[in-house]
Coordinates of C-alpha atoms in Angstrom, one line a residue:
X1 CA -72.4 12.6 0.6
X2 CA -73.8 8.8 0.5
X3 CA -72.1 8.1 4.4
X4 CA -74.4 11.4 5.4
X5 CA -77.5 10.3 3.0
X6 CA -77.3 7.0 4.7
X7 CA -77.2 8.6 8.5
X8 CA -79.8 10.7 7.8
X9 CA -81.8 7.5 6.4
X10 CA -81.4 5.4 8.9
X11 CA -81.1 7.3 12.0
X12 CA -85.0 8.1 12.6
X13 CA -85.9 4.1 12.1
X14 CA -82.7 3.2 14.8
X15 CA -83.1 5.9 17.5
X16 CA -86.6 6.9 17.4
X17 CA -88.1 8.2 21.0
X18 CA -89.7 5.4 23.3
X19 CA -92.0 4.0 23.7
X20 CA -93.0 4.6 20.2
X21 CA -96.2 3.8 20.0
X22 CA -97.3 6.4 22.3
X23 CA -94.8 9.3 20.4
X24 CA -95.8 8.9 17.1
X25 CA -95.9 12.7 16.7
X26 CA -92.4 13.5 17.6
X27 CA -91.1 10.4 16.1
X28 CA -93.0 12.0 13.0
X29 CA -91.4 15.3 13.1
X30 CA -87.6 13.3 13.9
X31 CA -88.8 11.3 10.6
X32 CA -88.9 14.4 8.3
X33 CA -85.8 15.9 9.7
X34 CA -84.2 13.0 8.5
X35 CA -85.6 13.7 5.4
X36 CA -84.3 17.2 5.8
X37 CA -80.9 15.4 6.2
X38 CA -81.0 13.7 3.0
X39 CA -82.1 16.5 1.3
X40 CA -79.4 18.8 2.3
X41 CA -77.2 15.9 1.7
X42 CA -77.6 15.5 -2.1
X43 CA -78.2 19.5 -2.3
X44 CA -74.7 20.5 -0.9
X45 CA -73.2 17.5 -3.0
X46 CA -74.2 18.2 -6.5
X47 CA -74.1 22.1 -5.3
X48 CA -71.3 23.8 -7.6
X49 CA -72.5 27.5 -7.5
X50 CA -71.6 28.9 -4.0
X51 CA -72.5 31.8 -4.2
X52 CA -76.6 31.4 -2.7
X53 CA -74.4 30.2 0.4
X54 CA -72.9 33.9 0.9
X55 CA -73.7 35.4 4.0
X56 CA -74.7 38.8 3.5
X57 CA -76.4 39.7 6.6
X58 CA -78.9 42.6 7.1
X59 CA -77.5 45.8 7.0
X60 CA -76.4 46.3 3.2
X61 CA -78.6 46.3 0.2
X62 CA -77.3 44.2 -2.6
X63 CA -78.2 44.8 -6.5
X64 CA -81.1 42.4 -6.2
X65 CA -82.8 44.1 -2.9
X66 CA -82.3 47.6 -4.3
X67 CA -84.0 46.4 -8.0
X68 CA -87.2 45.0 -5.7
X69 CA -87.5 47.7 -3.6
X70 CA -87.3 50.0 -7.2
X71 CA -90.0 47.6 -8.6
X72 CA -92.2 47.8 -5.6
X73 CA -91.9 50.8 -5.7
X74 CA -93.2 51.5 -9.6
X75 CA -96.0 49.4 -8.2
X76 CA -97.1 51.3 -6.0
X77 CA -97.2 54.6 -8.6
X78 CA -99.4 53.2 -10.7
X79 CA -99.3 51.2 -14.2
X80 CA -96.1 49.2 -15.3
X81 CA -95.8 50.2 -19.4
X82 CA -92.1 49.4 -19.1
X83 CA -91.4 47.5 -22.4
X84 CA -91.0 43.3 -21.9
X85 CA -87.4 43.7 -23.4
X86 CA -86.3 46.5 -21.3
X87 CA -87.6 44.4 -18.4
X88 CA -85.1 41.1 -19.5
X89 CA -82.2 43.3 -20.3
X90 CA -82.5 44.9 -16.4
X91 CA -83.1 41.6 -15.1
X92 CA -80.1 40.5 -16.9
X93 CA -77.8 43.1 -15.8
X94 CA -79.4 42.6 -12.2
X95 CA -78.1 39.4 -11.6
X96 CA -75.0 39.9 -13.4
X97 CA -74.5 42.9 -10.5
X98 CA -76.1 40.4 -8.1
X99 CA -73.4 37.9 -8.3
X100 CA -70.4 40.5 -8.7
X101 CA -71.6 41.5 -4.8
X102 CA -71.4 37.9 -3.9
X103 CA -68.3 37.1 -5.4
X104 CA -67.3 40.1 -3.4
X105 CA -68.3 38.8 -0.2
X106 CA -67.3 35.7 -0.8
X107 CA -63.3 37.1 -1.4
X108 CA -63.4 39.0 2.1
X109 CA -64.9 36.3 3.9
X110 CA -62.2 34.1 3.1
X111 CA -59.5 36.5 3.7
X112 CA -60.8 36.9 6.9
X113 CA -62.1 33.8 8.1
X114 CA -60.2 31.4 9.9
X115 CA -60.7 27.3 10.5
X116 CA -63.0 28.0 13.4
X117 CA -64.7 30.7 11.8
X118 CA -65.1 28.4 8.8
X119 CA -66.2 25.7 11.5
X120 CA -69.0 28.1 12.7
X121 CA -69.9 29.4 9.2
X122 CA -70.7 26.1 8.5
X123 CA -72.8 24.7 11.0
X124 CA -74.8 28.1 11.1
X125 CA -75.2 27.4 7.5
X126 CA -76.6 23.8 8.6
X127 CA -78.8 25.1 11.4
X128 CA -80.3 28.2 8.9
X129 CA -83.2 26.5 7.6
X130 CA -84.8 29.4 6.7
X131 CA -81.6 31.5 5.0
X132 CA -82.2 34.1 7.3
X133 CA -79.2 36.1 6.6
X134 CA -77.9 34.3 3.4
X135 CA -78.9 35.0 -0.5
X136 CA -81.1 32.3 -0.8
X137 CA -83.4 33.2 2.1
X138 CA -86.7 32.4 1.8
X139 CA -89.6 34.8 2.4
X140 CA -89.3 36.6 5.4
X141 CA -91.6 38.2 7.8
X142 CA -91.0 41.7 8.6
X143 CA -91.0 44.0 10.4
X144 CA -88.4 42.5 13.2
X145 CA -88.2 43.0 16.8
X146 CA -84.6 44.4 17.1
X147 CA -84.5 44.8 20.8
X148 CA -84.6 41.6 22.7
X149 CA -87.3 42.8 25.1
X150 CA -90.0 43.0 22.1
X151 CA -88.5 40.1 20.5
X152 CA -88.9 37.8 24.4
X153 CA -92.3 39.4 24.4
X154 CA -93.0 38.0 21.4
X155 CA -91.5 34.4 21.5
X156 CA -93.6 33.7 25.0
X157 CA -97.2 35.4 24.0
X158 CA -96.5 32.9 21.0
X159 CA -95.9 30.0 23.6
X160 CA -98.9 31.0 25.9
X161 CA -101.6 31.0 23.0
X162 CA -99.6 28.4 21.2
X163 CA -99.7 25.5 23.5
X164 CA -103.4 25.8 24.5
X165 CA -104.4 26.0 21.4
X166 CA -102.3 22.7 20.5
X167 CA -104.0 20.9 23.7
X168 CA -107.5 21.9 22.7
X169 CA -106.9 20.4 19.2
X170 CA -105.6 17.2 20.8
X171 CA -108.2 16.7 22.9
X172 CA -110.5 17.1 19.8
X173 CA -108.6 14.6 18.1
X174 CA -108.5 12.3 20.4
X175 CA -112.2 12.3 21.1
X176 CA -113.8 9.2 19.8
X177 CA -116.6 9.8 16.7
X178 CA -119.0 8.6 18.8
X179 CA -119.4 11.1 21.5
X180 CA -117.9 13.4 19.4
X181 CA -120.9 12.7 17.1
X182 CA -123.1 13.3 20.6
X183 CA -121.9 16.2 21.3
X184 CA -122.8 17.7 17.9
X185 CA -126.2 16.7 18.1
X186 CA -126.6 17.9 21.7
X187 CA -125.6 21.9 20.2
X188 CA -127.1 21.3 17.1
X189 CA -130.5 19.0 18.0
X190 CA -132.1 19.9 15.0
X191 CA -129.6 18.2 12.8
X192 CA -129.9 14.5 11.9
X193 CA -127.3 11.7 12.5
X194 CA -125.7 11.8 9.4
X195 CA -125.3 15.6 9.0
X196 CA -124.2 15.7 12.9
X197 CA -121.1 12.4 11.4
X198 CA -120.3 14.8 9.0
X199 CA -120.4 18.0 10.6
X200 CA -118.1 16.6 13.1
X201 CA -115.7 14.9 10.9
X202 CA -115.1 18.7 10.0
X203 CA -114.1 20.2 12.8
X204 CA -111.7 16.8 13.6
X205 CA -110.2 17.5 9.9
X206 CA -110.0 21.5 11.1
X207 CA -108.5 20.7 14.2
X208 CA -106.0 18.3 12.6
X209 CA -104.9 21.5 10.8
X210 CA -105.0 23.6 13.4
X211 CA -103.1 21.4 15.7
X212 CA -100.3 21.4 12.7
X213 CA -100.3 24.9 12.7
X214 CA -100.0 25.5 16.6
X215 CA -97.7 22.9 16.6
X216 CA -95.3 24.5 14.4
X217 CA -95.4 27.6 16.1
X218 CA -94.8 26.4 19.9
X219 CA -91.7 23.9 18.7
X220 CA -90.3 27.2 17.0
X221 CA -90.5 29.8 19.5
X222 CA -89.5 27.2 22.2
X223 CA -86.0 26.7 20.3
X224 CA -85.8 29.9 19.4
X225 CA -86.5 30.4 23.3
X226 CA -83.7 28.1 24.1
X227 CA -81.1 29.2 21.9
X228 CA -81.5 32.8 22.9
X229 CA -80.9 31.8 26.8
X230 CA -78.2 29.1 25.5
X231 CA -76.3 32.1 23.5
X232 CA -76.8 34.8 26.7
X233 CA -75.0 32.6 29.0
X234 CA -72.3 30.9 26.7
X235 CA -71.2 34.6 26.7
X236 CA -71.1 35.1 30.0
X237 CA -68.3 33.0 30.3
X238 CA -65.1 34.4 30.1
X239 CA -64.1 33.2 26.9
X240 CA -62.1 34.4 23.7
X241 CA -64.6 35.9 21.2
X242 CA -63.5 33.7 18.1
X243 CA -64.7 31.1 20.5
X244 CA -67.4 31.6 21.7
X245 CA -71.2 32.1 20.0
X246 CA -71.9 35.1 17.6
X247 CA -74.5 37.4 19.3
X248 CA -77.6 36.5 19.3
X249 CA -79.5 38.4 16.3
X250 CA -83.4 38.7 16.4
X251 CA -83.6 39.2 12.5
X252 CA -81.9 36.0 11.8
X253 CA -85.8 34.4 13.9
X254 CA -88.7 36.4 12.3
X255 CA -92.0 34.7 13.0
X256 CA -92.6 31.3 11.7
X257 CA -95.9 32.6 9.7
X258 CA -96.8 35.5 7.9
X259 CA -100.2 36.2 8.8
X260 CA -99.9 39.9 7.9
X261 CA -103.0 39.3 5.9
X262 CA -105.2 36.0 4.9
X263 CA -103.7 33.9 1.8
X264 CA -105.6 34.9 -1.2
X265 CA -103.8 32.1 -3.7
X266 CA -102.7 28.8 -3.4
X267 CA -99.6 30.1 -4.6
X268 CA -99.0 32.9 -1.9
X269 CA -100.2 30.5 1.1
X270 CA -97.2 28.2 0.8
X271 CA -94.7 29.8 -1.3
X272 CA -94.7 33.3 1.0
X273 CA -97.0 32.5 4.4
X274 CA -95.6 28.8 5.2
X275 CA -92.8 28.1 7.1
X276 CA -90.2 27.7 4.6
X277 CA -88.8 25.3 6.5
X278 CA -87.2 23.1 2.7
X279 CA -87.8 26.2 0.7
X280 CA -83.7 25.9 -0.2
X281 CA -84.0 22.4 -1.2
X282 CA -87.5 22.4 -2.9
X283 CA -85.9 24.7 -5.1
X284 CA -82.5 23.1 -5.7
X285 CA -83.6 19.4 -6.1
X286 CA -86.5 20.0 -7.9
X287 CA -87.7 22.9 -9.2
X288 CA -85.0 24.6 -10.7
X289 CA -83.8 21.1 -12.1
X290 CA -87.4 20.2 -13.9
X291 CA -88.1 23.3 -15.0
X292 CA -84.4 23.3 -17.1
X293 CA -84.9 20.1 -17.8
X294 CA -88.0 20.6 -19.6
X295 CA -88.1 24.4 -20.9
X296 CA -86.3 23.1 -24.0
X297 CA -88.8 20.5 -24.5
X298 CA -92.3 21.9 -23.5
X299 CA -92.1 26.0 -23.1
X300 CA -91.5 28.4 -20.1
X301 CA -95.4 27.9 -18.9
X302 CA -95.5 24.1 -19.2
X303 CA -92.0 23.8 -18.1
X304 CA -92.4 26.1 -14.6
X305 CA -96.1 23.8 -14.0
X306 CA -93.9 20.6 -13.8
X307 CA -91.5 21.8 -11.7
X308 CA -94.2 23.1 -9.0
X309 CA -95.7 19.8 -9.6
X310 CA -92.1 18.5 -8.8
X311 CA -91.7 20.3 -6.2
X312 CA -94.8 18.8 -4.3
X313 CA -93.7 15.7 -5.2
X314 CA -90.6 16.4 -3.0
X315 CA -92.6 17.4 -0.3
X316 CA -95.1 14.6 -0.5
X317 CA -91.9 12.6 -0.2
X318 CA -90.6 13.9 3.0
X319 CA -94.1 13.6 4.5
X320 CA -94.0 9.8 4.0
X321 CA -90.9 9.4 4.6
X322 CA -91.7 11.0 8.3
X323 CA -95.0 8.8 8.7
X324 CA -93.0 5.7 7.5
X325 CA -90.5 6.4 10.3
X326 CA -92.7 6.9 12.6
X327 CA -94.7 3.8 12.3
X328 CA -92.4 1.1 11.3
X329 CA -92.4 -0.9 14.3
X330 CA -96.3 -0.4 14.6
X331 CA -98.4 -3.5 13.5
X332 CA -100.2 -3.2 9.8
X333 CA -103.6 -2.1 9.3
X334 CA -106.3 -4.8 9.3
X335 CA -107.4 -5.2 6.7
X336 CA -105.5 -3.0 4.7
X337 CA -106.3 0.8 4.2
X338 CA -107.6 1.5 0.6
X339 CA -105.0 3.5 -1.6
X340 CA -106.6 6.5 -1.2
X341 CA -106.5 6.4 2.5
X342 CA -102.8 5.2 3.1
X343 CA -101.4 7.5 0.6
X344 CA -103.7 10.5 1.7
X345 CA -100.9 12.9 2.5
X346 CA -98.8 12.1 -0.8
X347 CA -102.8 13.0 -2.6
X348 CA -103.4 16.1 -0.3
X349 CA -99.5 17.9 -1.5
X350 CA -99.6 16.9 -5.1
X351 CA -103.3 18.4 -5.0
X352 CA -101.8 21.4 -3.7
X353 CA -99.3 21.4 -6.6
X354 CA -102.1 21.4 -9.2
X355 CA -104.1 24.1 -7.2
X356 CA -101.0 25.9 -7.8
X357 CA -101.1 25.0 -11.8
X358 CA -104.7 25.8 -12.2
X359 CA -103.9 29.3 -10.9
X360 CA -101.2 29.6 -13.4
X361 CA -103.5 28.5 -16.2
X362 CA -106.3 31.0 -14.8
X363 CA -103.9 34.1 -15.2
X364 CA -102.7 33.3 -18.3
X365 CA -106.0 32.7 -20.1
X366 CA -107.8 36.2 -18.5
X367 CA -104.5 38.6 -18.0
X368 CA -105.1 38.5 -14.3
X369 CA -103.6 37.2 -10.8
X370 CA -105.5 35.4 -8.3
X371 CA -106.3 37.4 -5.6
X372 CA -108.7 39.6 -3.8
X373 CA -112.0 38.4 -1.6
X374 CA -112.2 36.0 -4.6
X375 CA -109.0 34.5 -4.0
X376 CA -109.1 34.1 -0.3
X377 CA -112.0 32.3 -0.5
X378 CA -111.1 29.8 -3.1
X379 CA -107.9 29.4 -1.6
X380 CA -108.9 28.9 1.7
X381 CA -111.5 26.2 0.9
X382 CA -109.0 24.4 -1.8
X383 CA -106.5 23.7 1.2
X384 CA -109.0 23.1 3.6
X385 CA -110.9 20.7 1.4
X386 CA -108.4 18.9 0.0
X387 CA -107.7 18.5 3.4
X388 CA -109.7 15.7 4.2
X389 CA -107.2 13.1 2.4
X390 CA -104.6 14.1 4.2
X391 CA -107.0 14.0 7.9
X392 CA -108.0 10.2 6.5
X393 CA -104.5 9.7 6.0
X394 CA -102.5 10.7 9.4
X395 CA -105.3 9.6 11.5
X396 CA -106.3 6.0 10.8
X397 CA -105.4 3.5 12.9
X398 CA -102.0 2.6 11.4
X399 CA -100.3 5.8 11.2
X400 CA -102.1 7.0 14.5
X401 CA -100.9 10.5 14.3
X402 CA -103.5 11.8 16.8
X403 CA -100.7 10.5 19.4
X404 CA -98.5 13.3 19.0
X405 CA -100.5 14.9 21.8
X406 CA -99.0 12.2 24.0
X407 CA -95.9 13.1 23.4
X408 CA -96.6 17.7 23.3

């Protein structure tokens, strides 16, 4: 563990892409996979229960699967005036039948497996950010395209609106506040200067967003992309099947987003409708650990707040962590930026983490969840908003972020 915590440490400040100052984006993104590398690091170091790690594929429905698809479906018939102790003791015997499956697996995979299946296992394991396929999977976004023609379809209409989209946003970005400022006022004459700085400064902040989002999306489906034409003709080759790649699976790549419908919590937007990306480690290095670490001491309620808190914490850290990266060989700001300003992004995730706790406090002071017209709308403009920090943050002059269009 510390020879791969170190690698993963040092390898985005040693080998960074060239020139830098005119890659900061990628540079950015090779930053936070370092991050990713530490974090997976520590996680399968301290890790002494294996069983989240059990493959378990798609076909079969485990004890955990069949009790949500019974609860969804209760849901759906109406009222829930199943008593609270009821409730534990079938959660109780859920999980005990939960990891009796695993255990299960876990025995015929190894009887089965040999070193270079073990070998595969594990890298797949490495390369499965997501969990697609594994207990601990994170959200996923169903339906899936089965057949490889939909699923193609899919991956390049996602390139083709994708990578405009990304362009547009850079060259928003990139526009000086100046004429950006012009620009506004030639559309909108009846608006004065300051109105016109301000109105403008929104749509840069928006399009900072935006180009995260289409960002996201093209660097996904393009690997996605790659590895499906990489695993087609690695099988073409006459080779022996415990060599060569498993076949290629469409359910294993659902799409990066859920945008089934608009986020109507703070809560839902990044815990179901985000990527997911550190959802595994988020959850093994900090929140599972605060909130045991302080149930004891402070209650279920308090305890669960802290370890969303914790939670953004983490993320805030592997945000720096990538701009730090990125910029290291950049000169300093002159003069310095405020504190505000140069930890904007660090602000902008813990604020997210409170949005989160203030949604928590809401439902348990009137007996209901956050949601509805009434919940889009607040959490749409908290994230948005809040925002701003983070824009202030990635664009000013030292961290320069706005370059990552150089290097899309």
């Amino acid at each position: 563990m510390p020879l791969s915590v170190a690698m993963s440490f040092a390898t985005p400040y040693k080998y960074a892409i060239e020139p830098r100052n005119q890659a900061v984006g990628m540079n950015f993104i090779f930053g936070i996979m370092g991050a990713y590398g530490i974090m997976k690091s520590v996680e399968w170091g301290f890790a002494t229960d294996l069983l989240p790690y059990t493959w378990v594929g798609f076909e079969g429905k485990s004890p955990a699967e069949e009790e949500k698809a019974a609860q969804e479906k209760g849901n759906a018939g109406g009222a829930d005036n199943e008593p609270r102790e009821k409730k534990v003791e079938k959660r109780r015997r859920t999980e005990e039948a939960q990891r009796e499956y695993l255990a299960g697996l876990r025995r015929k995979q190894a009887a089965e497996d040999g070193p270079i299946d073990i070998i595969r296992s594990t890298m797949h394991l490495l390369i499965a950010m997501r969990g697609q396929g594994y207990d601990f999977g994170a959200t996923t976004t169903q339906p899936f395209a089965l057949e490889h023609g939909p699923f193609l379809r899919r991956l390049l209409l996602e390139i083709a609106w994708s990578h405009p989209l990304l362009v547009l946003c850079a060259a928003i970005l990139l526009e000086p506040p100046t004429s950006r400022d012009a620009f506004v006022y030639a559309v909108l004459p009846s608006l004065n200067a300051k109105h016109a700085h301000t109105l403008g400064g929104c749509v840069t902040g928006l399009a900072m967003g935006t180009a995260v989002f289409a960002a996201l999306t093209l660097g996904y489906s393009c690997c996605t992309l790659v590895t499906f034409v990489v695993t087609a003709l690695v099988r073409l080759l006459p080779m022996p099947e415990a060599l060569t790649l498993p076949r290629f699976d469409p359910r294993e790549y659902p799409p990066l987003f859920n945008l089934s419908s608009p986020p109507d919590s703070v809560a839902k937007f990044w815990s179901v409708q985000w990527h997911a990306f550190f959802a595994r480690p988020f959850r093994f290095l900090a929140l599972n650990p605060t909130q045991r670490l302080f149930r004891p001491l402070v209650g279920k309620q308090l305890g669960r707040a802290l370890g969303v808190l914790a939670t953004f914490a983490l993320s805030s850290w592997i945000h720096e962590f990538g701009l730090a990266t990125s910029t290291s060989t950049l000169p300093p700001h002159s003069p310095p930026l405020p504190s505000l300003i140069k930890w904007g992004g660090s602000v902008y995730f813990m604020s997210q983490g409170v949005g989160i706790v203030l949604e928590g406090m809401y439902t348990a002071l009137t007996r209901r969840k956050v949601g509805g017209y009434g919940g889009v709308l607040w959490s749409s403009l908290f994230v948005c908003l809040c925002g701003g920090m983070l824009y202030k943050s990635w664009c000013a002059p030292s961290s320069s972020l706005t370059n990552a269009s150089v290097a899309c």
